Short mmCIF file of C-alpha atoms in Angstrom, two decimals:
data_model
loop_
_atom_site.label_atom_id
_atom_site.label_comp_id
_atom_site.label_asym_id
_atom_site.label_seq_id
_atom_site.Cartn_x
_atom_site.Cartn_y
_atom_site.Cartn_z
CA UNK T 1 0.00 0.00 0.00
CA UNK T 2 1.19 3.73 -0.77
CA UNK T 3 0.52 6.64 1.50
CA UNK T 4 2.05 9.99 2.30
CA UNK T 5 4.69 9.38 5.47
CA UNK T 6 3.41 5.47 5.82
CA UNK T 7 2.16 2.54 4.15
CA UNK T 8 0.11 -0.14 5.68
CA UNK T 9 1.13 -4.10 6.24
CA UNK T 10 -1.52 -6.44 6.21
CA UNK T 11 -3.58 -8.59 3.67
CA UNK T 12 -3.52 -5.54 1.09
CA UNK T 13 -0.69 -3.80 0.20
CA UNK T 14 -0.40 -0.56 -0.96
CA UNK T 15 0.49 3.13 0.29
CA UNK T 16 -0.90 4.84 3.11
CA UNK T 17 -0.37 8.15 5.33
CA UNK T 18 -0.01 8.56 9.32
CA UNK T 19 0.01 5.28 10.92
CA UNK T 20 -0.66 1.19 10.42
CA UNK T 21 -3.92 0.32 9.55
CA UNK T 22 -5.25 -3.08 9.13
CA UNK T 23 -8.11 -3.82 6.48
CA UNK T 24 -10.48 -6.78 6.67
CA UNK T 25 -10.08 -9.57 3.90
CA UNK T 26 -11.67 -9.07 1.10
CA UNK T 27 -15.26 -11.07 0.75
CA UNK T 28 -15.27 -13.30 -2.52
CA UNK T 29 -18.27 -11.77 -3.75
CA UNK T 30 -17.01 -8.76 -3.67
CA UNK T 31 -13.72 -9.75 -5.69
CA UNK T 32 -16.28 -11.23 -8.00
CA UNK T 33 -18.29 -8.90 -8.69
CA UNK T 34 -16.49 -5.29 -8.25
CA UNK T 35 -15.40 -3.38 -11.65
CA UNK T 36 -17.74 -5.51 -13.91
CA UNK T 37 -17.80 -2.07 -16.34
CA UNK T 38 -14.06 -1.54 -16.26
CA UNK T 39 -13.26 -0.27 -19.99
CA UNK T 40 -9.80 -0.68 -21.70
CA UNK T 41 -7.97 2.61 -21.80
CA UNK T 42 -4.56 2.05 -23.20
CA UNK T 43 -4.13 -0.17 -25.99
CA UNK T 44 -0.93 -1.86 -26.18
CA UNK T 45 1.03 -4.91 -27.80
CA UNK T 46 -0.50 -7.45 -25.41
CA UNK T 47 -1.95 -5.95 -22.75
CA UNK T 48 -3.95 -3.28 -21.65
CA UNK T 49 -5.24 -1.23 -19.00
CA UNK T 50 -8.38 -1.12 -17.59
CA UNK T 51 -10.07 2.08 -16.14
CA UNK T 52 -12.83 1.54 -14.04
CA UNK T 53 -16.20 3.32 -15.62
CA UNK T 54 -16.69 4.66 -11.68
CA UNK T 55 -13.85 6.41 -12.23
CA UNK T 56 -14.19 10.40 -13.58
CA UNK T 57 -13.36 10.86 -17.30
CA UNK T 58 -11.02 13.73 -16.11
CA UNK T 59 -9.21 11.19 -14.08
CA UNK T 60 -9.10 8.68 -16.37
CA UNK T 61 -6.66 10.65 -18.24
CA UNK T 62 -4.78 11.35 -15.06
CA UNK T 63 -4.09 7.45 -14.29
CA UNK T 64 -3.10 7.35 -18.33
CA UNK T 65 -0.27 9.79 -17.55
CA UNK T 66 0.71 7.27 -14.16
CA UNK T 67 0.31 4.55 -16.12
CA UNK T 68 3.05 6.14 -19.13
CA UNK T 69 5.40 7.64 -16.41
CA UNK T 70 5.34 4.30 -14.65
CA UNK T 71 6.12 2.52 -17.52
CA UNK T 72 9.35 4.45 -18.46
CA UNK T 73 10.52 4.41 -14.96
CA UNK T 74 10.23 0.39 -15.06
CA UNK T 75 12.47 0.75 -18.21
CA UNK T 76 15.02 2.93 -17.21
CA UNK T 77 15.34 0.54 -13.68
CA UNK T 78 15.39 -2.77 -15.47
CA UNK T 79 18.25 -1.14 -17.86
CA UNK T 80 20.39 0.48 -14.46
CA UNK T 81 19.91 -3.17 -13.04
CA UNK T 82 21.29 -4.49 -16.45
CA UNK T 83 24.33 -1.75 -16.09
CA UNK T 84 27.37 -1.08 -14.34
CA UNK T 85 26.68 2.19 -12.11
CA UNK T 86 25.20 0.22 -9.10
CA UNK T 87 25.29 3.77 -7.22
CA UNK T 88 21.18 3.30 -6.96
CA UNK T 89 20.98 0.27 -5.83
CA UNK T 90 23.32 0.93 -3.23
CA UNK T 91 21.32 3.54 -2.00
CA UNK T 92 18.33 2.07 -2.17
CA UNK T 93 18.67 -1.37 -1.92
CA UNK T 94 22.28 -2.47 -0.50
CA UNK T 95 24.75 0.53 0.66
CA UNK T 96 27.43 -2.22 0.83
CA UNK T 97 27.36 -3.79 -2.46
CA UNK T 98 30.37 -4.37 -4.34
CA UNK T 99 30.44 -3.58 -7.84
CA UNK T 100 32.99 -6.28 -8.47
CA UNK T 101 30.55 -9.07 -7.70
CA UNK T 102 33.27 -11.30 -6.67
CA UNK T 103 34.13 -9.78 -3.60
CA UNK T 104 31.05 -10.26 -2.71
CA UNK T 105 29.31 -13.13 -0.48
CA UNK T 106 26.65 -15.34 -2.06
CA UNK T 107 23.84 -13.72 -0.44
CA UNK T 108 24.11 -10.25 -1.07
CA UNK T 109 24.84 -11.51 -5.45
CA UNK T 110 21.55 -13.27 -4.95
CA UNK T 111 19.68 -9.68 -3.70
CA UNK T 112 21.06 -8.04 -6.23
CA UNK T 113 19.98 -10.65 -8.54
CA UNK T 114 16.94 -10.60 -7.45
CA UNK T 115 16.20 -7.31 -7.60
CA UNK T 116 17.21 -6.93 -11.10
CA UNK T 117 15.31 -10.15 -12.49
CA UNK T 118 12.09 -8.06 -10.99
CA UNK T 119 12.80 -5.40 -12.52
CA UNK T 120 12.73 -6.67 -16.24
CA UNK T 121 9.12 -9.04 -14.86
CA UNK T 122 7.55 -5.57 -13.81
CA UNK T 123 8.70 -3.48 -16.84
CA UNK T 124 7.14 -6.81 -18.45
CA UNK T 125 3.84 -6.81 -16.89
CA UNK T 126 3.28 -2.72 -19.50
CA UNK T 127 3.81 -5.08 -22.07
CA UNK T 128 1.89 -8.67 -21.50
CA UNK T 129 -0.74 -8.04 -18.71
CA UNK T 130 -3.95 -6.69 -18.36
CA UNK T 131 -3.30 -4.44 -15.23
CA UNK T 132 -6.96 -2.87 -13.68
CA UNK T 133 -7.74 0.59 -11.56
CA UNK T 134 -10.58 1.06 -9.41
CA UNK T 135 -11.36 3.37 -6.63
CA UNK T 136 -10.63 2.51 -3.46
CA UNK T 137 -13.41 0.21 -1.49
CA UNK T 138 -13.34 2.62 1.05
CA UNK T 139 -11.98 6.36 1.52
CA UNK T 140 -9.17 7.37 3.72
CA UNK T 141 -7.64 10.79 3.68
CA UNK T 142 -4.09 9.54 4.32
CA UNK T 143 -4.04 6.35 1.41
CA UNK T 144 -2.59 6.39 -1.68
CA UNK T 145 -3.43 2.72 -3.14
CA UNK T 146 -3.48 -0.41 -1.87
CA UNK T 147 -3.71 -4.39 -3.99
CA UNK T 148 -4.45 -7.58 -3.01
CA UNK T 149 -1.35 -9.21 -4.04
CA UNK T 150 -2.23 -12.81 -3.52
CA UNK T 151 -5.00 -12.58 -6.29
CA UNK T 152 -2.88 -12.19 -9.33
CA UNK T 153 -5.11 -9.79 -10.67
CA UNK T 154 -2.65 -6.84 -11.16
CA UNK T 155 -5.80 -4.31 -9.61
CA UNK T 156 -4.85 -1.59 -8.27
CA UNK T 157 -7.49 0.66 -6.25
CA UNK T 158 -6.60 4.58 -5.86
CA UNK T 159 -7.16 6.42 -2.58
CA UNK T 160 -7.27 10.13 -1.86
CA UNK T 161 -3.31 10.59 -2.27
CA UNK T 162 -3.07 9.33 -5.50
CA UNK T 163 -4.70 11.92 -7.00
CA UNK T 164 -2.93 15.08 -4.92
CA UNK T 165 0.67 13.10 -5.66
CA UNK T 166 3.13 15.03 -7.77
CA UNK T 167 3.48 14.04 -11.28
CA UNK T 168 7.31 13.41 -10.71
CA UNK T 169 9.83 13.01 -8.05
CA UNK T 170 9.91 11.15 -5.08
CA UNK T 171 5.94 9.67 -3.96
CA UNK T 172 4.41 10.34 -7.04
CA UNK T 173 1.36 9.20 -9.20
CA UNK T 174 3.66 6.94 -11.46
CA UNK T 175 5.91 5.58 -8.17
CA UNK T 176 2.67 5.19 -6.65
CA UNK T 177 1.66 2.38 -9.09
CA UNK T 178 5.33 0.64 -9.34
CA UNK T 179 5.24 0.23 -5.62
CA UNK T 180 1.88 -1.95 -6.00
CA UNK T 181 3.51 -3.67 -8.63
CA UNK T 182 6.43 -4.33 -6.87
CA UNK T 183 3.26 -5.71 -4.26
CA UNK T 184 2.63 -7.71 -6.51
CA UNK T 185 5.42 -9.61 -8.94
CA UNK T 186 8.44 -9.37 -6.51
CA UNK T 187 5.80 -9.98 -3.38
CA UNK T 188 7.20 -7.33 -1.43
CA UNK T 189 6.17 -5.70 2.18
CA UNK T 190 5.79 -2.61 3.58
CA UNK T 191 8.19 -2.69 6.54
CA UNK T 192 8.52 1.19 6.47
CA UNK T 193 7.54 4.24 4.77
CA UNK T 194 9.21 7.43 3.57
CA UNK T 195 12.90 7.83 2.01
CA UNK T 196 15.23 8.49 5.41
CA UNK T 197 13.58 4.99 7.17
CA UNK T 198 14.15 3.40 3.38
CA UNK T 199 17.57 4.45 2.85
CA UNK T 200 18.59 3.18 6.60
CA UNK T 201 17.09 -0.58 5.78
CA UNK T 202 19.50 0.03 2.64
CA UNK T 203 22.26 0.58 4.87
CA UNK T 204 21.51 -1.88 8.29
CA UNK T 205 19.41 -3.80 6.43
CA UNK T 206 19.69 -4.81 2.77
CA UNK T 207 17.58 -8.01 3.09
CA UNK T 208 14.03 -6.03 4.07
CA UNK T 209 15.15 -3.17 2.14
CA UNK T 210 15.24 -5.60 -1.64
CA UNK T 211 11.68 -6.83 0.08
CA UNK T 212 10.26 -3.34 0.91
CA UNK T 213 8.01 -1.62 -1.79
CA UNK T 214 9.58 1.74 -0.67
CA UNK T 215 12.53 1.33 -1.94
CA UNK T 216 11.52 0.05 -5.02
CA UNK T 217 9.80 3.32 -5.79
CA UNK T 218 12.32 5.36 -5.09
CA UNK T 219 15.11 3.29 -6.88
CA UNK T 220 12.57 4.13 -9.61
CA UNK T 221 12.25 7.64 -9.03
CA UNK T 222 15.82 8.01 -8.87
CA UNK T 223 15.63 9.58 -5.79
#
């Protein structure tokens, strides 16, 4: 889940603002039966995306600019994972990663490998899945989005954040959507909010930092 200073852990993940909140499970019917209208947007070679009709027409143009920005940010991470200036992912992800793999031990090559095989899957899922957006099931000031990761659907609902969020830099509209995506394909948690706390897991604690969604946005925003 996204929010403003602090995302939520729980059974959907996503952004959120002030403090931890826990949301119920989501009732089958409900899974079943929400966004039945949901019209395709964006056209592209595979896949598209999927704008729910309870969503504003003005707004549906907003998540089409997310959805773009988001896309090229996936690119340009998947091709710094596939470089050789590491200085982001030392930053965001391990501060005491060795660009000369060797010197390295086996479980800090694995992170990184890690890290940059999700990268290419999420830049991936623009291409070859059907990825949905919905308004949230229920308002909170302080949310940004949240997913249900564990139902493969790639839906992401919006909260009232998401649509104050800058268009670029760090928490924004497009960030917003690769940290549910990194919810979803790389399965990761929200073990803290906001860049300082991300940065520190990057530095005391590179194996929840490659496992928070945090710092995947950010390593995306090139923060």
């Amino acid at each position: 889940m996204h929010t403003y200073a602090e995302k939520t852990d729980k059974i959907a993940s996503g952004k959120n603002f002030l403090q931890r909140k826990e949301m119920m499970p989501r009732p089958l019917d409900i899974a079943n039966k929400k966004e039945q209208g949901a019209s395709p947007v964006i056209q592209r070679k595979e896949g598209h995306v999927d704008i729910s009709k309870h969503i504003p027409e003005a707004r549906k143009l907003v998540v089409q600019k997310a959805v773009t920005d988001a896309e090229k940010m996936a690119d340009r991470a998947q091709k710094t994972m596939g470089g050789t200036d590491h200085h982001l992912y030392k930053k965001w992800y391990d501060n005491k990663f060795n660009d000369d793999k060797s010197k390295n031990d086996q479980k800090t090559n694995e992170r990184f490998d890690f890290v940059k095989k999700h990268w290419v899957k999420i830049y991936s899922i623009f291409k070859s899945r059907n990825i949905h957006f919905a308004n949230t099931e229920k308002r909170h000031d302080d949310w940004y989005a949240y997913v249900y990761p564990k139902d493969n659907q790639y839906k992401i609902y919006l909260d009232t954040q998401f649509w104050l969020a800058k268009n670029k830099g760090g928490d924004s509209k497009g960030g917003t959507i690769l940290h549910e995506l990194a919810h979803e394909e790389a399965q990761t948690e929200d073990h803290v909010y906001k860049m300082e706390p991300a940065k520190n897991l990057a530095t005391n604690s590179p194996a929840l930092a490659v496992t928070n969604s945090d710092n995947w946005e950010y390593f995306a925003e090139r923060q």
